[in-house]
Amino acid sequence: MNGLAAAIAIGLAAFGAAIGNGLVISKALESMARQPEMESKIRSTMLLGVGLIEAIPIMAAVIAFILVFQ
């Protein structure tokens, strides 16, 4: 039962991260199209945001593994 709960938790975290990444990247591309001169600043901020968003599923996987193999 713990394995199923861990799989669901990892899946939901990955789904949330995918939606968050899609929103961040689409808004960054939209703002780059509106202000091309700010492209480098927007891109670096976007990459930082994507990295922070991707940390959540990694933490969820670690917590799930800890709960399963306890």
PDB file of N, CA, C and O in Angstrom:
ATOM      1  N   MET A   1       0.822  -1.194   0.000  1.00  0.00           N
ATOM      2  CA  MET A   1       0.000   0.000   0.000  1.00  0.00           C
ATOM      3  C   MET A   1       0.868   1.261   0.000  1.00  0.00           C
ATOM      4  O   MET A   1       0.510   2.242  -0.619  1.00  0.00           O
ATOM      5  N   ASN A   2       1.989   1.198   0.728  1.00  0.00           N
ATOM      6  CA  ASN A   2       2.880   2.358   0.743  1.00  0.00           C
ATOM      7  C   ASN A   2       3.460   2.628  -0.632  1.00  0.00           C
ATOM      8  O   ASN A   2       3.679   3.784  -1.000  1.00  0.00           O
ATOM      9  N   GLY A   3       3.707   1.558  -1.394  1.00  0.00           N
ATOM     10  CA  GLY A   3       4.248   1.726  -2.736  1.00  0.00           C
ATOM     11  C   GLY A   3       3.275   2.448  -3.653  1.00  0.00           C
ATOM     12  O   GLY A   3       3.667   3.298  -4.453  1.00  0.00           O
ATOM     13  N   LEU A   4       1.992   2.106  -3.550  1.00  0.00           N
ATOM     14  CA  LEU A   4       0.980   2.777  -4.372  1.00  0.00           C
ATOM     15  C   LEU A   4       0.867   4.253  -3.998  1.00  0.00           C
ATOM     16  O   LEU A   4       0.783   5.123  -4.871  1.00  0.00           O
ATOM     17  N   ALA A   5       0.887   4.547  -2.715  1.00  0.00           N
ATOM     18  CA  ALA A   5       0.823   5.939  -2.269  1.00  0.00           C
ATOM     19  C   ALA A   5       2.043   6.722  -2.744  1.00  0.00           C
ATOM     20  O   ALA A   5       1.928   7.879  -3.163  1.00  0.00           O
ATOM     21  N   ALA A   6       3.204   6.088  -2.715  1.00  0.00           N
ATOM     22  CA  ALA A   6       4.422   6.756  -3.181  1.00  0.00           C
ATOM     23  C   ALA A   6       4.346   7.022  -4.683  1.00  0.00           C
ATOM     24  O   ALA A   6       4.736   8.098  -5.144  1.00  0.00           O
ATOM     25  N   ALA A   7       3.837   6.055  -5.432  1.00  0.00           N
ATOM     26  CA  ALA A   7       3.715   6.240  -6.880  1.00  0.00           C
ATOM     27  C   ALA A   7       2.745   7.363  -7.216  1.00  0.00           C
ATOM     28  O   ALA A   7       3.009   8.178  -8.115  1.00  0.00           O
ATOM     29  N   ILE A   8       1.648   7.433  -6.499  1.00  0.00           N
ATOM     30  CA  ILE A   8       0.676   8.507  -6.729  1.00  0.00           C
ATOM     31  C   ILE A   8       1.290   9.857  -6.376  1.00  0.00           C
ATOM     32  O   ILE A   8       1.109  10.839  -7.095  1.00  0.00           O
ATOM     33  N   ALA A   9       2.026   9.923  -5.274  1.00  0.00           N
ATOM     34  CA  ALA A   9       2.652  11.182  -4.860  1.00  0.00           C
ATOM     35  C   ALA A   9       3.674  11.651  -5.886  1.00  0.00           C
ATOM     36  O   ALA A   9       3.711  12.844  -6.244  1.00  0.00           O
ATOM     37  N   ILE A  10       4.487  10.737  -6.391  1.00  0.00           N
ATOM     38  CA  ILE A  10       5.482  11.111  -7.392  1.00  0.00           C
ATOM     39  C   ILE A  10       4.799  11.543  -8.682  1.00  0.00           C
ATOM     40  O   ILE A  10       5.202  12.518  -9.323  1.00  0.00           O
ATOM     41  N   GLY A  11       3.754  10.824  -9.074  1.00  0.00           N
ATOM     42  CA  GLY A  11       3.026  11.180 -10.291  1.00  0.00           C
ATOM     43  C   GLY A  11       2.376  12.548 -10.209  1.00  0.00           C
ATOM     44  O   GLY A  11       2.434  13.335 -11.160  1.00  0.00           O
ATOM     45  N   LEU A  12       1.756  12.839  -9.086  1.00  0.00           N
ATOM     46  CA  LEU A  12       1.123  14.155  -8.924  1.00  0.00           C
ATOM     47  C   LEU A  12       2.163  15.273  -8.884  1.00  0.00           C
ATOM     48  O   LEU A  12       1.936  16.362  -9.433  1.00  0.00           O
ATOM     49  N   ALA A  13       3.288  15.017  -8.249  1.00  0.00           N
ATOM     50  CA  ALA A  13       4.347  16.035  -8.214  1.00  0.00           C
ATOM     51  C   ALA A  13       4.901  16.281  -9.611  1.00  0.00           C
ATOM     52  O   ALA A  13       5.151  17.429 -10.000  1.00  0.00           O
ATOM     53  N   ALA A  14       5.077  15.213 -10.391  1.00  0.00           N
ATOM     54  CA  ALA A  14       5.577  15.367 -11.760  1.00  0.00           C
ATOM     55  C   ALA A  14       4.557  16.094 -12.628  1.00  0.00           C
ATOM     56  O   ALA A  14       4.924  16.938 -13.457  1.00  0.00           O
ATOM     57  N   PHE A  15       3.280  15.786 -12.441  1.00  0.00           N
ATOM     58  CA  PHE A  15       2.228  16.458 -13.208  1.00  0.00           C
ATOM     59  C   PHE A  15       2.191  17.951 -12.883  1.00  0.00           C
ATOM     60  O   PHE A  15       2.095  18.797 -13.774  1.00  0.00           O
ATOM     61  N   GLY A  16       2.280  18.280 -11.610  1.00  0.00           N
ATOM     62  CA  GLY A  16       2.292  19.686 -11.202  1.00  0.00           C
ATOM     63  C   GLY A  16       3.501  20.428 -11.733  1.00  0.00           C
ATOM     64  O   GLY A  16       3.404  21.580 -12.169  1.00  0.00           O
ATOM     65  N   ALA A  17       4.651  19.765 -11.730  1.00  0.00           N
ATOM     66  CA  ALA A  17       5.864  20.394 -12.245  1.00  0.00           C
ATOM     67  C   ALA A  17       5.771  20.608 -13.752  1.00  0.00           C
ATOM     68  O   ALA A  17       6.234  21.632 -14.271  1.00  0.00           O
ATOM     69  N   ALA A  18       5.171  19.658 -14.454  1.00  0.00           N
ATOM     70  CA  ALA A  18       5.015  19.815 -15.901  1.00  0.00           C
ATOM     71  C   ALA A  18       4.118  20.993 -16.231  1.00  0.00           C
ATOM     72  O   ALA A  18       4.414  21.789 -17.144  1.00  0.00           O
ATOM     73  N   ILE A  19       3.034  21.142 -15.501  1.00  0.00           N
ATOM     74  CA  ILE A  19       2.132  22.282 -15.727  1.00  0.00           C
ATOM     75  C   ILE A  19       2.848  23.585 -15.381  1.00  0.00           C
ATOM     76  O   ILE A  19       2.762  24.567 -16.120  1.00  0.00           O
ATOM     77  N   GLY A  20       3.554  23.601 -14.259  1.00  0.00           N
ATOM     78  CA  GLY A  20       4.282  24.808 -13.863  1.00  0.00           C
ATOM     79  C   GLY A  20       5.354  25.192 -14.864  1.00  0.00           C
ATOM     80  O   GLY A  20       5.497  26.367 -15.206  1.00  0.00           O
ATOM     81  N   ASN A  21       6.103  24.209 -15.362  1.00  0.00           N
ATOM     82  CA  ASN A  21       7.127  24.497 -16.363  1.00  0.00           C
ATOM     83  C   ASN A  21       6.509  25.034 -17.640  1.00  0.00           C
ATOM     84  O   ASN A  21       7.042  25.969 -18.247  1.00  0.00           O
ATOM     85  N   GLY A  22       5.407  24.463 -18.054  1.00  0.00           N
ATOM     86  CA  GLY A  22       4.741  24.943 -19.259  1.00  0.00           C
ATOM     87  C   GLY A  22       4.293  26.386 -19.128  1.00  0.00           C
ATOM     88  O   GLY A  22       4.467  27.195 -20.049  1.00  0.00           O
ATOM     89  N   LEU A  23       3.743  26.725 -17.973  1.00  0.00           N
ATOM     90  CA  LEU A  23       3.310  28.106 -17.756  1.00  0.00           C
ATOM     91  C   LEU A  23       4.488  29.073 -17.724  1.00  0.00           C
ATOM     92  O   LEU A  23       4.436  30.155 -18.317  1.00  0.00           O
ATOM     93  N   VAL A  24       5.548  28.686 -17.016  1.00  0.00           N
ATOM     94  CA  VAL A  24       6.722  29.560 -16.920  1.00  0.00           C
ATOM     95  C   VAL A  24       7.345  29.796 -18.289  1.00  0.00           C
ATOM     96  O   VAL A  24       7.652  30.933 -18.670  1.00  0.00           O
ATOM     97  N   ILE A  25       7.509  28.734 -19.052  1.00  0.00           N
ATOM     98  CA  ILE A  25       8.158  28.865 -20.359  1.00  0.00           C
ATOM     99  C   ILE A  25       7.279  29.648 -21.326  1.00  0.00           C
ATOM    100  O   ILE A  25       7.779  30.489 -22.075  1.00  0.00           O
ATOM    101  N   SER A  26       5.961  29.401 -21.307  1.00  0.00           N
ATOM    102  CA  SER A  26       5.099  30.139 -22.226  1.00  0.00           C
ATOM    103  C   SER A  26       5.079  31.632 -21.903  1.00  0.00           C
ATOM    104  O   SER A  26       5.119  32.466 -22.811  1.00  0.00           O
ATOM    105  N   LYS A  27       5.042  31.967 -20.624  1.00  0.00           N
ATOM    106  CA  LYS A  27       5.050  33.390 -20.252  1.00  0.00           C
ATOM    107  C   LYS A  27       6.397  34.043 -20.554  1.00  0.00           C
ATOM    108  O   LYS A  27       6.460  35.215 -20.919  1.00  0.00           O
ATOM    109  N   ALA A  28       7.479  33.272 -20.393  1.00  0.00           N
ATOM    110  CA  ALA A  28       8.794  33.826 -20.711  1.00  0.00           C
ATOM    111  C   ALA A  28       8.908  34.093 -22.217  1.00  0.00           C
ATOM    112  O   ALA A  28       9.429  35.133 -22.624  1.00  0.00           O
ATOM    113  N   LEU A  29       8.431  33.165 -23.038  1.00  0.00           N
ATOM    114  CA  LEU A  29       8.467  33.381 -24.487  1.00  0.00           C
ATOM    115  C   LEU A  29       7.589  34.559 -24.895  1.00  0.00           C
ATOM    116  O   LEU A  29       7.953  35.341 -25.778  1.00  0.00           O
ATOM    117  N   GLU A  30       6.458  34.683 -24.238  1.00  0.00           N
ATOM    118  CA  GLU A  30       5.567  35.800 -24.523  1.00  0.00           C
ATOM    119  C   GLU A  30       6.232  37.132 -24.172  1.00  0.00           C
ATOM    120  O   GLU A  30       6.164  38.101 -24.937  1.00  0.00           O
ATOM    121  N   SER A  31       6.903  37.177 -23.029  1.00  0.00           N
ATOM    122  CA  SER A  31       7.558  38.427 -22.643  1.00  0.00           C
ATOM    123  C   SER A  31       8.782  38.707 -23.506  1.00  0.00           C
ATOM    124  O   SER A  31       9.108  39.869 -23.771  1.00  0.00           O
ATOM    125  N   MET A  32       9.481  37.656 -23.980  1.00  0.00           N
ATOM    126  CA  MET A  32      10.603  37.879 -24.901  1.00  0.00           C
ATOM    127  C   MET A  32      10.119  38.426 -26.239  1.00  0.00           C
ATOM    128  O   MET A  32      10.807  39.233 -26.865  1.00  0.00           O
ATOM    129  N   ALA A  33       8.943  37.994 -26.660  1.00  0.00           N
ATOM    130  CA  ALA A  33       8.390  38.512 -27.913  1.00  0.00           C
ATOM    131  C   ALA A  33       7.989  39.979 -27.765  1.00  0.00           C
ATOM    132  O   ALA A  33       8.115  40.758 -28.714  1.00  0.00           O
ATOM    133  N   ARG A  34       7.544  40.352 -26.574  1.00  0.00           N
ATOM    134  CA  ARG A  34       7.131  41.745 -26.355  1.00  0.00           C
ATOM    135  C   ARG A  34       8.324  42.669 -26.140  1.00  0.00           C
ATOM    136  O   ARG A  34       8.279  43.832 -26.525  1.00  0.00           O
ATOM    137  N   GLN A  35       9.371  42.168 -25.484  1.00  0.00           N
ATOM    138  CA  GLN A  35      10.557  42.977 -25.206  1.00  0.00           C
ATOM    139  C   GLN A  35      11.812  42.196 -25.575  1.00  0.00           C
ATOM    140  O   GLN A  35      12.464  41.599 -24.712  1.00  0.00           O
ATOM    141  N   PRO A  36      12.195  42.201 -26.847  1.00  0.00           N
ATOM    142  CA  PRO A  36      13.366  41.427 -27.266  1.00  0.00           C
ATOM    143  C   PRO A  36      14.671  41.886 -26.618  1.00  0.00           C
ATOM    144  O   PRO A  36      15.604  41.087 -26.461  1.00  0.00           O
ATOM    145  N   GLU A  37      14.755  43.134 -26.204  1.00  0.00           N
ATOM    146  CA  GLU A  37      15.998  43.634 -25.612  1.00  0.00           C
ATOM    147  C   GLU A  37      16.244  43.059 -24.217  1.00  0.00           C
ATOM    148  O   GLU A  37      17.364  43.094 -23.725  1.00  0.00           O
ATOM    149  N   MET A  38      15.212  42.522 -23.590  1.00  0.00           N
ATOM    150  CA  MET A  38      15.341  41.938 -22.251  1.00  0.00           C
ATOM    151  C   MET A  38      15.486  40.411 -22.303  1.00  0.00           C
ATOM    152  O   MET A  38      15.357  39.742 -21.286  1.00  0.00           O
ATOM    153  N   GLU A  39      15.795  39.876 -23.469  1.00  0.00           N
ATOM    154  CA  GLU A  39      15.797  38.427 -23.653  1.00  0.00           C
ATOM    155  C   GLU A  39      16.755  37.695 -22.705  1.00  0.00           C
ATOM    156  O   GLU A  39      16.395  36.678 -22.119  1.00  0.00           O
ATOM    157  N   SER A  40      17.959  38.210 -22.527  1.00  0.00           N
ATOM    158  CA  SER A  40      18.932  37.501 -21.686  1.00  0.00           C
ATOM    159  C   SER A  40      18.502  37.486 -20.219  1.00  0.00           C
ATOM    160  O   SER A  40      18.648  36.469 -19.533  1.00  0.00           O
ATOM    161  N   LYS A  41      17.953  38.594 -19.719  1.00  0.00           N
ATOM    162  CA  LYS A  41      17.483  38.633 -18.331  1.00  0.00           C
ATOM    163  C   LYS A  41      16.276  37.719 -18.135  1.00  0.00           C
ATOM    164  O   LYS A  41      16.178  37.009 -17.138  1.00  0.00           O
ATOM    165  N   ILE A  42      15.369  37.734 -19.094  1.00  0.00           N
ATOM    166  CA  ILE A  42      14.177  36.894 -18.996  1.00  0.00           C
ATOM    167  C   ILE A  42      14.569  35.425 -19.048  1.00  0.00           C
ATOM    168  O   ILE A  42      14.057  34.603 -18.292  1.00  0.00           O
ATOM    169  N   ARG A  43      15.512  35.083 -19.934  1.00  0.00           N
ATOM    170  CA  ARG A  43      15.923  33.685 -20.062  1.00  0.00           C
ATOM    171  C   ARG A  43      16.590  33.196 -18.778  1.00  0.00           C
ATOM    172  O   ARG A  43      16.320  32.088 -18.315  1.00  0.00           O
ATOM    173  N   SER A  44      17.460  34.009 -18.189  1.00  0.00           N
ATOM    174  CA  SER A  44      18.132  33.562 -16.964  1.00  0.00           C
ATOM    175  C   SER A  44      17.132  33.411 -15.817  1.00  0.00           C
ATOM    176  O   SER A  44      17.222  32.456 -15.035  1.00  0.00           O
ATOM    177  N   THR A  45      16.174  34.313 -15.730  1.00  0.00           N
ATOM    178  CA  THR A  45      15.144  34.200 -14.702  1.00  0.00           C
ATOM    179  C   THR A  45      14.270  32.982 -14.944  1.00  0.00           C
ATOM    180  O   THR A  45      13.897  32.273 -14.000  1.00  0.00           O
ATOM    181  N   MET A  46      13.958  32.712 -16.213  1.00  0.00           N
ATOM    182  CA  MET A  46      13.150  31.542 -16.559  1.00  0.00           C
ATOM    183  C   MET A  46      13.868  30.251 -16.165  1.00  0.00           C
ATOM    184  O   MET A  46      13.274  29.342 -15.589  1.00  0.00           O
ATOM    185  N   LEU A  47      15.164  30.171 -16.454  1.00  0.00           N
ATOM    186  CA  LEU A  47      15.915  28.966 -16.116  1.00  0.00           C
ATOM    187  C   LEU A  47      15.998  28.756 -14.611  1.00  0.00           C
ATOM    188  O   LEU A  47      15.932  27.619 -14.125  1.00  0.00           O
ATOM    189  N   LEU A  48      16.137  29.836 -13.869  1.00  0.00           N
ATOM    190  CA  LEU A  48      16.142  29.732 -12.415  1.00  0.00           C
ATOM    191  C   LEU A  48      14.788  29.227 -11.912  1.00  0.00           C
ATOM    192  O   LEU A  48      14.714  28.344 -11.053  1.00  0.00           O
ATOM    193  N   GLY A  49      13.715  29.770 -12.465  1.00  0.00           N
ATOM    194  CA  GLY A  49      12.374  29.340 -12.074  1.00  0.00           C
ATOM    195  C   GLY A  49      12.109  27.886 -12.416  1.00  0.00           C
ATOM    196  O   GLY A  49      11.536  27.140 -11.617  1.00  0.00           O
ATOM    197  N   VAL A  50      12.534  27.461 -13.600  1.00  0.00           N
ATOM    198  CA  VAL A  50      12.341  26.065 -13.999  1.00  0.00           C
ATOM    199  C   VAL A  50      13.137  25.141 -13.076  1.00  0.00           C
ATOM    200  O   VAL A  50      12.651  24.076 -12.689  1.00  0.00           O
ATOM    201  N   GLY A  51      14.327  25.542 -12.716  1.00  0.00           N
ATOM    202  CA  GLY A  51      15.122  24.731 -11.789  1.00  0.00           C
ATOM    203  C   GLY A  51      14.460  24.592 -10.433  1.00  0.00           C
ATOM    204  O   GLY A  51      14.461  23.514  -9.833  1.00  0.00           O
ATOM    205  N   LEU A  52      13.884  25.669  -9.938  1.00  0.00           N
ATOM    206  CA  LEU A  52      13.191  25.607  -8.649  1.00  0.00           C
ATOM    207  C   LEU A  52      11.932  24.756  -8.740  1.00  0.00           C
ATOM    208  O   LEU A  52      11.600  24.025  -7.802  1.00  0.00           O
ATOM    209  N   ILE A  53      11.232  24.849  -9.870  1.00  0.00           N
ATOM    210  CA  ILE A  53      10.035  24.033 -10.051  1.00  0.00           C
ATOM    211  C   ILE A  53      10.404  22.554 -10.112  1.00  0.00           C
ATOM    212  O   ILE A  53       9.706  21.703  -9.570  1.00  0.00           O
ATOM    213  N   GLU A  54      11.505  22.233 -10.768  1.00  0.00           N
ATOM    214  CA  GLU A  54      11.925  20.839 -10.902  1.00  0.00           C
ATOM    215  C   GLU A  54      12.419  20.246  -9.582  1.00  0.00           C
ATOM    216  O   GLU A  54      12.502  19.029  -9.451  1.00  0.00           O
ATOM    217  N   ALA A  55      12.730  21.080  -8.614  1.00  0.00           N
ATOM    218  CA  ALA A  55      13.183  20.563  -7.323  1.00  0.00           C
ATOM    219  C   ALA A  55      12.047  19.898  -6.559  1.00  0.00           C
ATOM    220  O   ALA A  55      12.283  18.969  -5.779  1.00  0.00           O
ATOM    221  N   ILE A  56      10.824  20.311  -6.793  1.00  0.00           N
ATOM    222  CA  ILE A  56       9.676  19.767  -6.062  1.00  0.00           C
ATOM    223  C   ILE A  56       9.463  18.277  -6.349  1.00  0.00           C
ATOM    224  O   ILE A  56       9.330  17.488  -5.411  1.00  0.00           O
ATOM    225  N   PRO A  57       9.430  17.832  -7.626  1.00  0.00           N
ATOM    226  CA  PRO A  57       9.263  16.382  -7.834  1.00  0.00           C
ATOM    227  C   PRO A  57      10.436  15.557  -7.314  1.00  0.00           C
ATOM    228  O   PRO A  57      10.253  14.414  -6.892  1.00  0.00           O
ATOM    229  N   ILE A  58      11.626  16.142  -7.331  1.00  0.00           N
ATOM    230  CA  ILE A  58      12.775  15.416  -6.792  1.00  0.00           C
ATOM    231  C   ILE A  58      12.604  15.219  -5.287  1.00  0.00           C
ATOM    232  O   ILE A  58      12.855  14.126  -4.760  1.00  0.00           O
ATOM    233  N   MET A  59      12.168  16.269  -4.601  1.00  0.00           N
ATOM    234  CA  MET A  59      11.920  16.134  -3.164  1.00  0.00           C
ATOM    235  C   MET A  59      10.790  15.148  -2.894  1.00  0.00           C
ATOM    236  O   MET A  59      10.852  14.369  -1.938  1.00  0.00           O
ATOM    237  N   ALA A  60       9.758  15.160  -3.737  1.00  0.00           N
ATOM    238  CA  ALA A  60       8.647  14.217  -3.568  1.00  0.00           C
ATOM    239  C   ALA A  60       9.127  12.785  -3.753  1.00  0.00           C
ATOM    240  O   ALA A  60       8.707  11.882  -3.010  1.00  0.00           O
ATOM    241  N   ALA A  61      10.011  12.561  -4.719  1.00  0.00           N
ATOM    242  CA  ALA A  61      10.542  11.214  -4.935  1.00  0.00           C
ATOM    243  C   ALA A  61      11.380  10.758  -3.747  1.00  0.00           C
ATOM    244  O   ALA A  61      11.270   9.606  -3.313  1.00  0.00           O
ATOM    245  N   VAL A  62      12.186  11.644  -3.217  1.00  0.00           N
ATOM    246  CA  VAL A  62      13.016  11.289  -2.058  1.00  0.00           C
ATOM    247  C   VAL A  62      12.139  10.965  -0.852  1.00  0.00           C
ATOM    248  O   VAL A  62      12.357   9.962  -0.163  1.00  0.00           O
ATOM    249  N   ILE A  63      11.138  11.777  -0.607  1.00  0.00           N
ATOM    250  CA  ILE A  63      10.238  11.525   0.522  1.00  0.00           C
ATOM    251  C   ILE A  63       9.475  10.219   0.326  1.00  0.00           C
ATOM    252  O   ILE A  63       9.299   9.435   1.263  1.00  0.00           O
ATOM    253  N   ALA A  64       9.034   9.965  -0.924  1.00  0.00           N
ATOM    254  CA  ALA A  64       8.312   8.722  -1.201  1.00  0.00           C
ATOM    255  C   ALA A  64       9.207   7.513  -0.976  1.00  0.00           C
ATOM    256  O   ALA A  64       8.768   6.508  -0.403  1.00  0.00           O
ATOM    257  N   PHE A  65      10.451   7.575  -1.409  1.00  0.00           N
ATOM    258  CA  PHE A  65      11.370   6.463  -1.197  1.00  0.00           C
ATOM    259  C   PHE A  65      11.653   6.259   0.294  1.00  0.00           C
ATOM    260  O   PHE A  65      11.779   5.127   0.754  1.00  0.00           O
ATOM    261  N   ILE A  66      11.751   7.345   1.024  1.00  0.00           N
ATOM    262  CA  ILE A  66      11.974   7.214   2.466  1.00  0.00           C
ATOM    263  C   ILE A  66      10.781   6.525   3.121  1.00  0.00           C
ATOM    264  O   ILE A  66      10.936   5.650   3.974  1.00  0.00           O
ATOM    265  N   LEU A  67       9.558   6.894   2.714  1.00  0.00           N
ATOM    266  CA  LEU A  67       8.382   6.290   3.299  1.00  0.00           C
ATOM    267  C   LEU A  67       8.226   4.828   2.912  1.00  0.00           C
ATOM    268  O   LEU A  67       7.776   4.010   3.723  1.00  0.00           O
ATOM    269  N   VAL A  68       8.592   4.485   1.690  1.00  0.00           N
ATOM    270  CA  VAL A  68       8.436   3.106   1.232  1.00  0.00           C
ATOM    271  C   VAL A  68       9.469   2.197   1.883  1.00  0.00           C
ATOM    272  O   VAL A  68       9.152   1.090   2.323  1.00  0.00           O
ATOM    273  N   PHE A  69      10.708   2.629   1.970  1.00  0.00           N
ATOM    274  CA  PHE A  69      11.786   1.777   2.466  1.00  0.00           C
ATOM    275  C   PHE A  69      12.087   2.001   3.938  1.00  0.00           C
ATOM    276  O   PHE A  69      13.200   1.809   4.392  1.00  0.00           O
ATOM    277  N   GLN A  70      11.131   2.421   4.686  1.00  0.00           N
ATOM    278  CA  GLN A  70      11.313   2.671   6.111  1.00  0.00           C
ATOM    279  C   GLN A  70      11.352   1.398   6.891  1.00  0.00           C
ATOM    280  O   GLN A  70      10.700   0.460   6.740  1.00  0.00           O
TER     281      GLN A  70
END
